[in-house]
Tab-separated table of C-alpha atoms in Angstrom:
chain	number	residue	atom	x	y	z
E	1	GLY	CA	-1.607	22.182	-1.815
E	2	ALA	CA	-3.758	22.755	-4.855
E	3	PRO	CA	-7.230	21.181	-4.902
E	4	ASN	CA	-7.368	17.739	-6.543
E	5	ALA	CA	-9.904	18.910	-9.111
E	6	CYS	CA	-7.295	21.257	-10.619
E	7	GLN	CA	-5.462	18.216	-11.940
E	8	ALA	CA	-8.466	17.087	-13.958
E	9	CYS	CA	-7.576	19.734	-16.549
E	10	HIS	CA	-3.960	20.512	-15.602
E	11	GLY	CA	-2.552	17.090	-14.839
E	12	ASN	CA	0.773	18.020	-16.446
E	13	TRP	CA	1.283	21.055	-14.179
E	14	SER	CA	3.520	20.878	-11.140
E	15	GLU	CA	1.994	21.232	-7.664
E	16	GLN	CA	3.703	24.624	-7.331
E	17	ALA	CA	2.298	25.889	-10.644
E	18	LEU	CA	-1.203	24.689	-9.745
E	19	LEU	CA	-1.060	26.386	-6.361
E	20	ALA	CA	0.241	29.651	-7.834
E	21	HIS	CA	-2.537	29.659	-10.440
E	22	PHE	CA	-5.169	28.902	-7.786
E	23	GLU	CA	-3.957	31.715	-5.501
E	24	LYS	CA	-3.888	34.153	-8.415
E	25	ARG	CA	-7.494	33.357	-9.258
E	26	PHE	CA	-9.043	32.836	-5.812
E	27	GLY	CA	-6.592	34.472	-3.406
E	28	LYS	CA	-4.290	33.000	-0.783
E	29	GLU	CA	-5.943	31.214	2.100
E	30	PRO	CA	-4.692	30.126	5.520
E	31	LEU	CA	-4.713	26.462	6.455
E	32	SER	CA	-8.384	25.653	6.649
E	33	SER	CA	-10.751	22.938	7.660
E	34	TRP	CA	-11.001	22.229	3.928
E	35	ALA	CA	-7.327	21.252	3.796
E	36	MET	CA	-7.660	18.902	6.744
E	37	VAL	CA	-10.840	17.279	5.441
E	38	ASN	CA	-9.335	16.956	1.976
E	39	HIS	CA	-6.354	15.135	3.500
E	40	GLU	CA	-8.633	12.708	5.340
E	41	ALA	CA	-10.718	12.180	2.205
E	42	PHE	CA	-7.580	11.455	0.212
E	43	GLN	CA	-6.703	8.869	2.882
E	44	LEU	CA	-10.178	7.358	2.299
E	45	ASN	CA	-11.142	7.901	5.927
E	46	SER	CA	-14.854	7.098	6.156
E	47	LEU	CA	-15.304	9.419	9.110
E	48	ALA	CA	-14.510	12.367	6.832
E	49	LEU	CA	-17.737	11.909	4.867
E	50	LEU	CA	-19.916	14.193	6.979
E	51	ASP	CA	-17.349	17.003	6.711
E	52	ILE	CA	-17.043	16.405	2.968
E	53	ALA	CA	-20.798	16.792	2.552
E	54	THR	CA	-20.904	19.895	4.744
E	55	ILE	CA	-18.018	21.786	3.145
E	56	ALA	CA	-18.985	20.827	-0.424
E	57	GLN	CA	-22.273	22.698	0.061
E	58	GLN	CA	-20.762	25.910	1.441
E	59	ALA	CA	-21.127	28.592	-1.232
E	60	ASN	CA	-18.499	30.861	0.355
E	61	ILE	CA	-15.730	28.348	-0.403
E	62	PRO	CA	-14.088	28.535	-3.876
E	63	PRO	CA	-15.830	26.178	-6.327
E	64	ILE	CA	-12.615	24.300	-7.134
E	65	ARG	CA	-12.220	23.343	-3.477
E	66	ARG	CA	-15.846	22.285	-3.109
E	67	ALA	CA	-15.604	20.272	-6.318
E	68	SER	CA	-12.430	18.529	-5.150
E	69	LEU	CA	-14.183	17.275	-2.039
E	70	LEU	CA	-17.469	16.417	-3.721
E	71	ALA	CA	-15.816	14.323	-6.436
E	72	GLN	CA	-14.150	12.195	-3.776
E	73	GLY	CA	-17.594	11.146	-2.609
E	74	VAL	CA	-17.353	8.307	-5.141
E	75	ASN	CA	-15.015	6.595	-2.662
E	76	PHE	CA	-17.643	6.718	0.088
E	77	PRO	CA	-20.754	4.914	-1.209
E	78	SER	CA	-23.589	5.859	1.120
E	79	ARG	CA	-26.979	7.501	1.324
E	80	LEU	CA	-25.324	10.711	2.522
E	81	THR	CA	-23.108	10.807	-0.560
E	82	LEU	CA	-26.118	10.283	-2.802
E	83	GLU	CA	-28.167	12.973	-1.087
E	84	THR	CA	-25.266	15.419	-1.230
E	85	LEU	CA	-24.508	14.942	-4.920
E	86	GLN	CA	-28.203	15.141	-5.800
E	87	SER	CA	-28.430	18.499	-4.044
E	88	MET	CA	-25.513	19.776	-6.162
E	89	LEU	CA	-26.641	18.630	-9.612
E	90	HIS	CA	-28.096	22.034	-10.456
E	91	ASP	CA	-25.450	24.200	-8.815
E	92	PRO	CA	-24.721	27.299	-10.951
E	93	GLU	CA	-21.015	26.364	-11.084
E	94	PRO	CA	-20.200	23.821	-13.837
E	95	LEU	CA	-17.287	22.516	-11.743
E	96	ILE	CA	-19.705	21.501	-9.013
E	97	ARG	CA	-22.011	19.740	-11.468
E	98	VAL	CA	-18.994	17.885	-12.895
E	99	ALA	CA	-17.976	16.771	-9.414
E	100	ALA	CA	-21.520	15.664	-8.605
E	101	ALA	CA	-21.560	13.517	-11.746
E	102	GLU	CA	-18.217	11.972	-10.837
E	103	ALA	CA	-19.393	11.265	-7.292
E	104	ALA	CA	-22.263	9.195	-8.703
E	105	GLY	CA	-19.809	6.595	-9.986
E	106	PHE	CA	-20.514	4.193	-7.111
E	107	LEU	CA	-24.149	3.755	-8.166
E	108	SER	CA	-25.408	0.946	-10.374
E	109	ALA	CA	-25.806	1.765	-14.060
E	110	GLN	CA	-29.582	2.046	-13.758
E	111	ASP	CA	-29.454	4.277	-10.681
E	112	ARG	CA	-26.668	6.405	-12.171
E	113	LEU	CA	-28.773	7.087	-15.233
E	114	ALA	CA	-31.775	8.003	-13.109
E	115	VAL	CA	-29.706	10.466	-11.067
E	116	LEU	CA	-27.755	12.061	-13.918
E	117	GLN	CA	-30.287	12.112	-16.740
E	118	THR	CA	-31.066	15.814	-16.259
E	119	LEU	CA	-27.414	16.623	-17.015
E	120	ILE	CA	-27.389	14.825	-20.379
E	121	THR	CA	-28.352	18.107	-22.041
E	122	ASP	CA	-26.538	20.417	-19.612
E	123	GLU	CA	-25.578	23.806	-21.058
E	124	SER	CA	-21.909	23.218	-20.200
E	125	LYS	CA	-19.961	20.949	-22.529
E	126	VAL	CA	-17.512	19.908	-19.804
E	127	VAL	CA	-20.471	18.733	-17.720
E	128	ARG	CA	-21.966	16.813	-20.652
E	129	MET	CA	-18.637	15.124	-21.402
E	130	THR	CA	-18.259	14.041	-17.781
E	131	VAL	CA	-21.793	12.678	-17.794
E	132	ALA	CA	-21.122	10.806	-21.044
E	133	ASN	CA	-18.199	9.036	-19.429
E	134	GLU	CA	-20.229	8.206	-16.328
E	135	LEU	CA	-23.161	6.851	-18.357
E	136	ALA	CA	-21.159	4.845	-20.893
E	137	ASP	CA	-22.446	1.517	-19.531
E	138	THR	CA	-26.096	2.493	-19.181
E	139	LEU	CA	-27.495	1.773	-22.662
E	140	PRO	CA	-28.796	-1.728	-21.815
E	141	SER	CA	-30.854	-0.390	-18.903
E	142	ALA	CA	-31.934	2.898	-20.474
E	143	PRO	CA	-35.653	3.526	-21.162
E	144	ALA	CA	-36.511	3.788	-24.863
E	145	ALA	CA	-37.409	7.472	-24.493
E	146	THR	CA	-33.908	8.258	-23.200
E	147	LEU	CA	-31.954	6.419	-25.911
E	148	PRO	CA	-31.927	9.240	-28.522
E	149	LYS	CA	-30.450	11.665	-25.977
E	150	LEU	CA	-27.858	9.132	-24.890
E	151	HIS	CA	-26.815	8.352	-28.461
E	152	ALA	CA	-26.446	12.061	-29.190
E	153	LEU	CA	-24.422	12.534	-26.014
E	154	PHE	CA	-22.105	9.632	-26.799
E	155	ALA	CA	-21.572	10.841	-30.371
E	156	GLU	CA	-20.593	14.267	-29.052
E	157	TYR	CA	-18.244	12.653	-26.519
E	158	GLU	CA	-16.467	10.534	-29.120
E	159	ASN	CA	-16.147	13.472	-31.515
E	160	SER	CA	-14.711	15.593	-28.719
E	161	LEU	CA	-12.087	12.999	-27.882
E	162	ARG	CA	-11.135	12.627	-31.536
E	163	LEU	CA	-9.939	16.238	-31.499
E	164	SER	CA	-6.966	15.189	-29.373
E	165	GLU	CA	-6.566	11.550	-30.351
E	166	ASP	CA	-2.804	11.988	-30.798
E	167	MET	CA	-2.470	12.088	-26.989
E	168	PRO	CA	-2.093	8.816	-25.034
E	169	GLY	CA	-4.413	10.091	-22.294
E	170	THR	CA	-7.172	10.612	-24.833
E	171	GLN	CA	-6.740	7.056	-26.089
E	172	ILE	CA	-7.017	5.819	-22.500
E	173	ASN	CA	-10.278	7.749	-22.133
E	174	LEU	CA	-11.574	6.277	-25.380
E	175	GLY	CA	-10.530	2.788	-24.352
E	176	THR	CA	-12.180	3.079	-20.959
E	177	TYR	CA	-15.343	4.411	-22.582
E	178	TYR	CA	-15.487	1.512	-25.073
E	179	HIS	CA	-14.664	-1.007	-22.352
E	180	ARG	CA	-17.564	0.214	-20.239
E	181	GLN	CA	-19.839	-0.133	-23.254
E	182	GLY	CA	-18.721	-3.750	-23.639
E	183	ASP	CA	-16.827	-3.119	-26.888
E	184	LEU	CA	-13.585	-4.845	-25.891
E	185	ALA	CA	-12.143	-4.877	-29.425
E	186	SER	CA	-12.399	-1.104	-29.741
E	187	ALA	CA	-11.083	-0.686	-26.210
E	188	ARG	CA	-7.983	-2.758	-27.011
E	189	LYS	CA	-7.431	-0.817	-30.209
E	190	ALA	CA	-7.465	2.448	-28.247
E	191	TYR	CA	-5.066	1.141	-25.596
E	192	GLN	CA	-2.735	-0.166	-28.286
E	193	GLN	CA	-2.859	3.196	-30.032
E	194	ALA	CA	-1.893	4.871	-26.758
E	195	LEU	CA	1.175	2.619	-26.638
E	196	ILE	CA	2.084	3.454	-30.228
E	197	ILE	CA	2.044	7.124	-29.222
E	198	ASP	CA	3.929	6.458	-25.968
E	199	PRO	CA	5.439	2.947	-25.629
E	200	THR	CA	6.176	3.593	-21.927
E	201	PHE	CA	2.628	4.566	-20.935
E	202	VAL	CA	2.002	2.110	-18.087
E	203	PRO	CA	-1.733	2.916	-17.534
E	204	ALA	CA	-2.401	1.787	-21.106
E	205	MET	CA	-0.611	-1.514	-20.443
E	206	ILE	CA	-2.655	-2.142	-17.312
E	207	ASN	CA	-5.927	-1.312	-19.057
E	208	LEU	CA	-4.939	-3.419	-22.055
E	209	ALA	CA	-4.290	-6.352	-19.733
E	210	ASP	CA	-7.716	-5.858	-18.171
E	211	SER	CA	-9.377	-5.923	-21.579
E	212	TYR	CA	-7.605	-9.211	-22.354
E	213	ARG	CA	-8.695	-10.595	-18.983
E	214	ALA	CA	-12.291	-9.605	-19.686
E	215	SER	CA	-12.198	-11.550	-22.957
E	216	GLY	CA	-10.530	-14.583	-21.358
E	217	ASP	CA	-7.055	-14.148	-22.854
E	218	GLU	CA	-4.905	-14.529	-19.738
E	219	VAL	CA	-1.725	-15.121	-21.747
E	220	GLU	CA	-1.837	-11.692	-23.390
E	221	ALA	CA	-2.961	-10.131	-20.121
E	222	GLU	CA	0.143	-11.512	-18.407
E	223	LYS	CA	2.405	-10.247	-21.183
E	224	SER	CA	0.980	-6.747	-20.889
E	225	LEU	CA	1.372	-6.667	-17.103
E	226	GLN	CA	4.917	-8.012	-17.270
E	227	ARG	CA	5.713	-5.300	-19.786
E	228	ALA	CA	4.298	-2.700	-17.397
E	229	LEU	CA	6.440	-3.967	-14.538
E	230	VAL	CA	9.603	-3.824	-16.614
E	231	ILE	CA	8.991	-0.091	-16.968
E	232	ALA	CA	7.428	0.581	-13.552
E	233	ALA	CA	8.104	-2.122	-10.970
E	234	ASP	CA	6.742	0.319	-8.385
E	235	SER	CA	3.263	0.280	-9.920
E	236	GLY	CA	1.009	-1.124	-7.236
E	237	ALA	CA	-1.847	-1.397	-9.733
E	238	ALA	CA	0.231	-3.582	-12.071
E	239	GLN	CA	1.586	-5.715	-9.228
E	240	HIS	CA	-1.927	-6.245	-7.867
E	241	ALA	CA	-3.374	-7.121	-11.268
E	242	LEU	CA	-0.604	-9.662	-11.898
E	243	GLY	CA	-1.113	-11.150	-8.451
E	244	LEU	CA	-4.823	-11.613	-9.197
E	245	LEU	CA	-3.973	-13.222	-12.527
E	246	TYR	CA	-1.873	-15.839	-10.716
E	247	VAL	CA	-4.699	-16.343	-8.185
E	248	ARG	CA	-7.032	-17.163	-11.078
E	249	ARG	CA	-4.435	-19.673	-12.275
E	250	GLN	CA	-4.180	-21.063	-8.745
E	251	GLN	CA	-0.467	-20.251	-8.694
E	252	LEU	CA	-0.661	-18.961	-5.133
E	253	ASP	CA	3.065	-18.773	-4.398
E	254	ARG	CA	3.583	-16.468	-7.370
E	255	SER	CA	0.464	-14.472	-6.586
E	256	LEU	CA	1.541	-13.753	-3.003
E	257	VAL	CA	4.784	-12.174	-4.184
E	258	HIS	CA	2.975	-9.650	-6.357
E	259	LEU	CA	0.069	-9.051	-3.979
E	260	LYS	CA	2.571	-8.217	-1.240
E	261	LEU	CA	4.524	-5.852	-3.481
E	262	ALA	CA	1.277	-4.116	-4.458
E	263	THR	CA	0.547	-3.199	-0.828
E	264	GLU	CA	3.981	-1.569	-0.458
E	265	GLN	CA	3.741	0.938	-3.309
E	266	VAL	CA	2.786	4.605	-3.255
E	267	ASP	CA	-0.348	3.957	-5.331
E	268	ALA	CA	-1.555	1.145	-3.051
E	269	THR	CA	-5.175	1.159	-1.941
E	270	PRO	CA	-6.953	-0.409	1.066
E	271	ARG	CA	-8.372	-3.018	-1.297
E	272	PHE	CA	-4.870	-4.299	-2.068
E	273	SER	CA	-4.332	-5.091	1.630
E	274	TYR	CA	-7.739	-6.772	1.898
E	275	VAL	CA	-7.008	-9.075	-1.037
E	276	TYR	CA	-3.499	-9.860	0.205
E	277	ALA	CA	-4.828	-10.728	3.670
E	278	VAL	CA	-7.435	-13.084	2.186
E	279	ALA	CA	-4.753	-14.712	0.034
E	280	LEU	CA	-2.534	-15.240	3.072
E	281	ASP	CA	-5.426	-16.771	4.974
E	282	SER	CA	-6.073	-19.128	2.056
E	283	VAL	CA	-2.587	-20.627	2.535
E	284	ASN	CA	-3.124	-21.019	6.301
E	285	ASN	CA	-1.184	-17.912	7.282
E	286	ARG	CA	-3.928	-15.989	9.032
E	287	ASN	CA	-1.564	-14.329	11.501
E	288	ALA	CA	0.301	-12.686	8.631
E	289	GLY	CA	-3.025	-11.631	7.139
E	290	ILE	CA	-4.008	-10.024	10.431
E	291	GLU	CA	-0.762	-8.075	10.510
E	292	VAL	CA	-1.353	-6.849	6.946
E	293	LEU	CA	-4.788	-5.552	7.971
E	294	VAL	CA	-3.430	-3.914	11.132
E	295	GLN	CA	-0.815	-2.044	9.100
E	296	ALA	CA	-3.434	-1.084	6.511
E	297	GLU	CA	-5.624	0.404	9.250
E	298	LYS	CA	-2.701	2.598	10.316
E	299	ARG	CA	-2.167	3.786	6.745
E	300	TRP	CA	-5.872	4.173	5.855
E	301	PRO	CA	-7.902	4.561	9.066
E	302	ASN	CA	-11.551	3.572	9.310
E	303	GLN	CA	-11.919	1.265	6.305
E	304	PRO	CA	-15.152	-0.696	6.916
E	305	GLN	CA	-14.358	-3.708	4.747
E	306	ASN	CA	-10.825	-4.115	6.086
E	307	LEU	CA	-11.964	-3.618	9.668
E	308	MET	CA	-14.723	-6.189	9.314
E	309	LEU	CA	-12.284	-8.780	7.959
E	310	LEU	CA	-9.738	-7.996	10.677
E	311	ILE	CA	-12.357	-8.311	13.409
E	312	ASN	CA	-13.625	-11.609	11.995
E	313	TYR	CA	-10.100	-13.033	11.925
E	314	LEU	CA	-9.397	-11.889	15.492
E	315	ASP	CA	-12.787	-13.189	16.626
E	316	GLN	CA	-12.040	-16.641	15.216
E	317	GLN	CA	-8.767	-16.665	17.159
E	318	ASN	CA	-10.387	-15.417	20.392
E	319	ARG	CA	-8.061	-12.419	20.483
E	320	THR	CA	-10.598	-10.298	22.339
E	321	MET	CA	-8.414	-7.491	23.648
E	322	GLU	CA	-6.993	-6.742	20.205
E	323	LEU	CA	-10.433	-6.993	18.638
E	324	LEU	CA	-12.150	-4.447	20.881
E	325	THR	CA	-10.211	-1.430	19.633
E	326	HIS	CA	-11.025	-2.222	16.028
E	327	LEU	CA	-14.643	-3.014	16.874
E	328	SER	CA	-14.951	0.407	18.489
E	329	SER	CA	-13.746	2.022	15.245
E	330	LEU	CA	-16.116	-0.053	13.137
E	331	SER	CA	-19.109	0.741	15.356
E	332	ARG	CA	-18.467	4.470	14.871
E	333	ILE	CA	-18.444	4.036	11.095
E	334	MET	CA	-21.359	1.594	10.803
E	335	PRO	CA	-23.477	2.015	13.959
E	336	GLY	CA	-26.642	0.651	12.373
E	337	ASP	CA	-25.171	-2.391	10.637
E	338	PRO	CA	-26.768	-5.602	12.006
E	339	GLY	CA	-23.502	-7.546	11.879
E	340	VAL	CA	-21.627	-4.837	13.736
E	341	ARG	CA	-24.375	-4.516	16.331
E	342	ALA	CA	-24.300	-8.289	16.862
E	343	LEU	CA	-20.551	-8.197	17.477
E	344	VAL	CA	-20.897	-5.273	19.883
E	345	ALA	CA	-23.623	-7.135	21.772
E	346	LYS	CA	-21.509	-10.291	21.883
E	347	TYR	CA	-18.533	-8.577	23.465
E	348	THR	CA	-20.565	-6.258	25.676
E	349	ASN	CA	-22.150	-9.293	27.339
E	350	GLN	CA	-18.862	-11.008	28.021
């Protein structure tokens, strides 16, 4: 298939059109290690990280492919990810610098600013606009000497978005930018404008609900999520958000319905299964929670947080034989973690 990064600018193109355009520009390639690593990265497999870092730095691979892998580093927060993206910040290809900026998204605001500050005045506008989005929440922690550059960058970013403000996607970008800056009123206005442009735009409804949640208005948040589910009942993100809303209200029976549905959708993430398993355990149904985590591990192999929870649940039930397989996977992913090493030692001595 076409590299994921192609969709950053051509999200409305079909997979076939993207692939044809890629092959016209870069030539047709046989199935490569890139394709296999990209698949594992898309599945959020932590063991793919070393291959991601290696391939992303290979200059003989088309920049769009390297960028697609590098940008996915944001899903693998680690020292290796940080070192890799730092080594790519001054790559001659703007696409690579964009991907490096996106990969820094897992860092704290202060650390993100420290890593990306040299790109604030990058010669490429697309790089600067990506950096503006990534640094939107950094003003409170920014040194005084950096503030003028940040303000100039943010002004350029807003002006750039205004050029296409009649598109719902642009309004989403504006809303997300304002939300990250803590300006919830402006964020809501942007999301609402997106829905005026396209009343069926589900991402705007989900983001609008999140802005209401952030300001403590759970009633409006629920209305927005219910509206989203009328249009797209198969939205895992909307189902999960509504399930969490009912958790906050301590309406656990209602929450479990939506948390379960969230795990079954195409856009589900490993986090959805983790939350659902915890919710099941909270109503004394740990066995069901264990099964949710087992199925999640089949769908998304090598998820450290899910594996740790699964192992803890199995450990508390003395289900040693089942635990050992998962502990072996976790020890490959996190060999130096003290908690993992303690578990390995515990079961090695038995």
